[in-house]
Amino acid sequence: ISYTTTCTASGGTPGYRISVNGDVPAGIGSSSGSNSITLSGTPTQAGSYQYTVIATDSNSSQAMSASQLFYGNVGPAPPTLSVQPSQIDFGTYRTGNPAPASRNVSVTSTNPGSGVSFSANAGSDCDWVGLGGNRVTPANLFVSASPANLAEGQHNCTFTFTTESLT
């Protein structure tokens, strides 16, 4: 989840020095203007963070300073699935021929790398396809074609893989 905050200095003598001290989450960068600083980005690591933005005016004899404390927690990134191969072509089936050979599909996840439950939902024209195997990453699934449910011709079947929960 992306994050953006802008802190603006006012009052005192313009020509502000604005700095950030503390623990800013990895993935968050800063950009400064003449009287502001913007922190933005997408945190890349879960954890608790605390940082302070400090603005000091340009009056060298009696510089004025103000600060604002920020703190919060960053949760883990949602898991993503990777399916390899992403597409399988069984070719054209002819009535009376043996079923096309079964194929393997590998499903892995990130954030965390394992233990993510997922579902595999078949699209239309998929009565002829079987999908077997454990539905927790990392998983090796077996995709098979059943000639009993397969009409002659070229067939396409799409599966949608969706994360369900962490185990």
mmCIF file of C-alpha atoms in Angstrom:
data_model
loop_
_atom_site.group_PDB
_atom_site.id
_atom_site.type_symbol
_atom_site.label_atom_id
_atom_site.label_comp_id
_atom_site.label_asym_id
_atom_site.label_seq_id
_atom_site.Cartn_x
_atom_site.Cartn_y
_atom_site.Cartn_z
ATOM 1 C CA ILE A 1 0.000 0.000 0.000
ATOM 2 C CA SER A 2 1.482 3.326 -1.002
ATOM 3 C CA TYR A 3 2.068 6.124 1.479
ATOM 4 C CA THR A 4 2.393 9.901 1.007
ATOM 5 C CA THR A 5 2.643 12.738 3.506
ATOM 6 C CA THR A 6 3.746 16.354 3.043
ATOM 7 C CA CYS A 7 4.986 18.582 5.851
ATOM 8 C CA THR A 8 5.009 22.340 5.239
ATOM 9 C CA ALA A 9 6.926 24.958 7.251
ATOM 10 C CA SER A 10 5.593 28.471 7.812
ATOM 11 C CA GLY A 11 6.316 31.409 10.115
ATOM 12 C CA GLY A 12 9.719 32.558 11.233
ATOM 13 C CA THR A 13 12.164 33.613 8.546
ATOM 14 C CA PRO A 14 11.744 31.828 5.185
ATOM 15 C CA GLY A 15 14.608 29.770 3.844
ATOM 16 C CA TYR A 16 13.841 26.669 5.877
ATOM 17 C CA ARG A 17 16.021 23.636 6.468
ATOM 18 C CA ILE A 18 13.793 20.575 6.687
ATOM 19 C CA SER A 19 15.136 17.189 7.679
ATOM 20 C CA VAL A 20 13.924 13.753 8.687
ATOM 21 C CA ASN A 21 15.436 11.854 11.601
ATOM 22 C CA GLY A 22 14.589 8.358 12.721
ATOM 23 C CA ASP A 23 13.440 5.096 11.235
ATOM 24 C CA VAL A 24 11.666 5.633 7.891
ATOM 25 C CA PRO A 25 10.403 2.406 6.289
ATOM 26 C CA ALA A 26 12.458 1.028 3.405
ATOM 27 C CA GLY A 27 10.774 1.973 0.125
ATOM 28 C CA ILE A 28 9.808 5.472 1.346
ATOM 29 C CA GLY A 29 11.750 8.350 -0.226
ATOM 30 C CA SER A 30 11.729 12.089 0.350
ATOM 31 C CA SER A 31 11.696 15.172 -1.836
ATOM 32 C CA SER A 32 12.106 18.723 -0.545
ATOM 33 C CA GLY A 33 10.693 22.020 -1.724
ATOM 34 C CA SER A 34 11.521 25.550 -0.497
ATOM 35 C CA ASN A 35 9.237 25.187 2.517
ATOM 36 C CA SER A 36 8.110 21.537 2.516
ATOM 37 C CA ILE A 37 9.154 17.919 2.410
ATOM 38 C CA THR A 38 7.161 15.027 0.969
ATOM 39 C CA LEU A 39 7.701 11.438 2.018
ATOM 40 C CA SER A 40 6.189 8.885 -0.338
ATOM 41 C CA GLY A 41 6.523 5.379 -1.671
ATOM 42 C CA THR A 42 5.518 1.839 -0.876
ATOM 43 C CA PRO A 43 7.042 0.278 2.224
ATOM 44 C CA THR A 44 8.891 -2.918 1.384
ATOM 45 C CA GLN A 45 9.313 -4.398 4.851
ATOM 46 C CA ALA A 46 6.810 -4.947 7.650
ATOM 47 C CA GLY A 47 7.621 -3.507 11.070
ATOM 48 C CA SER A 48 7.156 -0.612 13.493
ATOM 49 C CA TYR A 49 8.608 2.755 12.489
ATOM 50 C CA GLN A 50 9.061 6.171 14.097
ATOM 51 C CA TYR A 51 10.553 9.284 12.555
ATOM 52 C CA THR A 52 10.558 13.034 13.150
ATOM 53 C CA VAL A 53 10.350 15.847 10.589
ATOM 54 C CA ILE A 54 12.286 18.944 11.756
ATOM 55 C CA ALA A 55 11.981 22.416 10.185
ATOM 56 C CA THR A 56 14.373 25.230 11.129
ATOM 57 C CA ASP A 57 14.061 28.773 9.767
ATOM 58 C CA SER A 58 16.963 30.788 8.327
ATOM 59 C CA ASN A 59 17.331 33.373 11.117
ATOM 60 C CA SER A 60 20.935 32.760 12.120
ATOM 61 C CA SER A 61 20.796 34.708 15.405
ATOM 62 C CA GLN A 62 17.550 33.234 16.789
ATOM 63 C CA ALA A 63 16.644 30.276 14.631
ATOM 64 C CA MET A 64 13.185 28.852 15.267
ATOM 65 C CA SER A 65 12.609 25.145 15.022
ATOM 66 C CA ALA A 66 9.530 22.941 15.017
ATOM 67 C CA SER A 67 9.138 19.197 14.749
ATOM 68 C CA GLN A 68 6.425 16.625 14.160
ATOM 69 C CA LEU A 69 6.658 12.992 15.284
ATOM 70 C CA PHE A 70 5.220 10.256 13.038
ATOM 71 C CA TYR A 71 4.866 6.627 14.031
ATOM 72 C CA GLY A 72 3.053 3.556 12.826
ATOM 73 C CA ASN A 73 3.166 -0.064 11.804
ATOM 74 C CA VAL A 74 3.536 -1.474 8.337
ATOM 75 C CA GLY A 75 1.885 -4.857 7.779
ATOM 76 C CA PRO A 76 3.176 -7.511 5.423
ATOM 77 C CA ALA A 77 2.536 -7.127 1.719
ATOM 78 C CA PRO A 78 -0.290 -9.299 0.413
ATOM 79 C CA PRO A 79 0.823 -12.583 -1.103
ATOM 80 C CA THR A 80 1.087 -12.907 -4.865
ATOM 81 C CA LEU A 81 0.967 -16.117 -6.859
ATOM 82 C CA SER A 82 3.192 -17.193 -9.707
ATOM 83 C CA VAL A 83 1.923 -19.960 -12.010
ATOM 84 C CA GLN A 84 4.369 -21.717 -14.360
ATOM 85 C CA PRO A 85 3.737 -22.404 -17.112
ATOM 86 C CA SER A 86 1.066 -19.747 -17.325
ATOM 87 C CA GLN A 87 -0.517 -21.401 -20.380
ATOM 88 C CA ILE A 88 -0.802 -25.013 -21.564
ATOM 89 C CA ASP A 89 -1.854 -25.973 -25.082
ATOM 90 C CA PHE A 90 -3.176 -29.531 -25.405
ATOM 91 C CA GLY A 91 -3.465 -29.146 -29.163
ATOM 92 C CA THR A 92 -6.335 -30.448 -31.271
ATOM 93 C CA TYR A 93 -8.145 -33.577 -30.094
ATOM 94 C CA ARG A 94 -9.532 -36.114 -32.565
ATOM 95 C CA THR A 95 -12.302 -38.481 -31.492
ATOM 96 C CA GLY A 96 -10.948 -41.961 -30.807
ATOM 97 C CA ASN A 97 -7.395 -40.772 -30.143
ATOM 98 C CA PRO A 98 -5.826 -41.113 -26.700
ATOM 99 C CA ALA A 99 -6.225 -38.142 -24.359
ATOM 100 C CA PRO A 100 -3.464 -35.542 -24.503
ATOM 101 C CA ALA A 101 -0.640 -36.168 -22.027
ATOM 102 C CA SER A 102 -1.011 -34.717 -18.537
ATOM 103 C CA ARG A 103 0.994 -31.620 -17.725
ATOM 104 C CA ASN A 104 2.465 -30.197 -14.518
ATOM 105 C CA VAL A 105 1.859 -26.681 -13.242
ATOM 106 C CA SER A 106 3.893 -25.103 -10.449
ATOM 107 C CA VAL A 107 2.278 -22.531 -8.137
ATOM 108 C CA THR A 108 4.503 -20.484 -5.831
ATOM 109 C CA SER A 109 3.903 -17.394 -3.718
ATOM 110 C CA THR A 110 5.680 -14.374 -2.319
ATOM 111 C CA ASN A 111 5.080 -12.585 0.982
ATOM 112 C CA PRO A 112 5.367 -15.248 2.455
ATOM 113 C CA GLY A 113 7.103 -17.675 0.152
ATOM 114 C CA SER A 114 5.061 -20.675 1.318
ATOM 115 C CA GLY A 115 1.899 -21.653 3.134
ATOM 116 C CA VAL A 116 -0.548 -19.585 1.066
ATOM 117 C CA SER A 117 -3.855 -21.325 0.353
ATOM 118 C CA PHE A 118 -5.312 -20.703 -3.078
ATOM 119 C CA SER A 119 -8.225 -21.718 -5.225
ATOM 120 C CA ALA A 120 -8.172 -22.645 -8.893
ATOM 121 C CA ASN A 121 -11.395 -21.789 -10.677
ATOM 122 C CA ALA A 122 -12.007 -23.173 -14.136
ATOM 123 C CA GLY A 123 -13.499 -21.037 -16.868
ATOM 124 C CA SER A 124 -16.019 -22.098 -19.487
ATOM 125 C CA ASP A 125 -15.337 -25.106 -21.743
ATOM 126 C CA CYS A 126 -13.369 -26.849 -18.989
ATOM 127 C CA ASP A 127 -15.444 -30.014 -18.396
ATOM 128 C CA TRP A 128 -12.684 -31.999 -20.055
ATOM 129 C CA VAL A 129 -9.856 -30.770 -17.774
ATOM 130 C CA GLY A 130 -8.930 -32.151 -14.378
ATOM 131 C CA LEU A 131 -6.690 -30.277 -11.940
ATOM 132 C CA GLY A 132 -5.229 -32.309 -9.095
ATOM 133 C CA GLY A 133 -2.836 -31.515 -6.290
ATOM 134 C CA ASN A 134 -2.519 -29.680 -2.991
ATOM 135 C CA ARG A 135 -3.803 -26.067 -2.992
ATOM 136 C CA VAL A 136 -1.149 -24.633 -0.634
ATOM 137 C CA THR A 137 2.075 -23.071 -1.923
ATOM 138 C CA PRO A 138 4.461 -24.282 -3.043
ATOM 139 C CA ALA A 139 2.308 -26.641 -5.095
ATOM 140 C CA ASN A 140 2.752 -28.908 -8.090
ATOM 141 C CA LEU A 141 -0.582 -29.440 -9.813
ATOM 142 C CA PHE A 142 -1.389 -32.059 -12.426
ATOM 143 C CA VAL A 143 -3.488 -30.937 -15.381
ATOM 144 C CA SER A 144 -5.097 -33.752 -17.316
ATOM 145 C CA ALA A 145 -7.560 -34.056 -20.189
ATOM 146 C CA SER A 146 -10.414 -36.571 -20.106
ATOM 147 C CA PRO A 147 -11.436 -37.904 -23.534
ATOM 148 C CA ALA A 148 -14.873 -38.889 -22.175
ATOM 149 C CA ASN A 149 -15.767 -35.195 -21.856
ATOM 150 C CA LEU A 150 -13.733 -33.891 -24.787
ATOM 151 C CA ALA A 151 -15.360 -33.182 -28.145
ATOM 152 C CA GLU A 152 -13.273 -33.219 -31.304
ATOM 153 C CA GLY A 153 -11.505 -29.940 -32.132
ATOM 154 C CA GLN A 154 -9.316 -27.271 -30.564
ATOM 155 C CA HIS A 155 -10.126 -26.480 -26.919
ATOM 156 C CA ASN A 156 -9.099 -23.756 -24.524
ATOM 157 C CA CYS A 157 -9.598 -23.739 -20.773
ATOM 158 C CA THR A 158 -8.557 -20.950 -18.420
ATOM 159 C CA PHE A 159 -7.981 -21.340 -14.691
ATOM 160 C CA THR A 160 -7.930 -18.344 -12.372
ATOM 161 C CA PHE A 161 -5.715 -18.749 -9.299
ATOM 162 C CA THR A 162 -6.689 -16.678 -6.246
ATOM 163 C CA THR A 163 -5.090 -16.467 -2.798
ATOM 164 C CA GLU A 164 -7.393 -17.455 0.036
ATOM 165 C CA SER A 165 -5.583 -17.305 3.373
ATOM 166 C CA LEU A 166 -2.305 -17.775 5.150
ATOM 167 C CA THR A 167 -1.861 -21.174 6.770
#
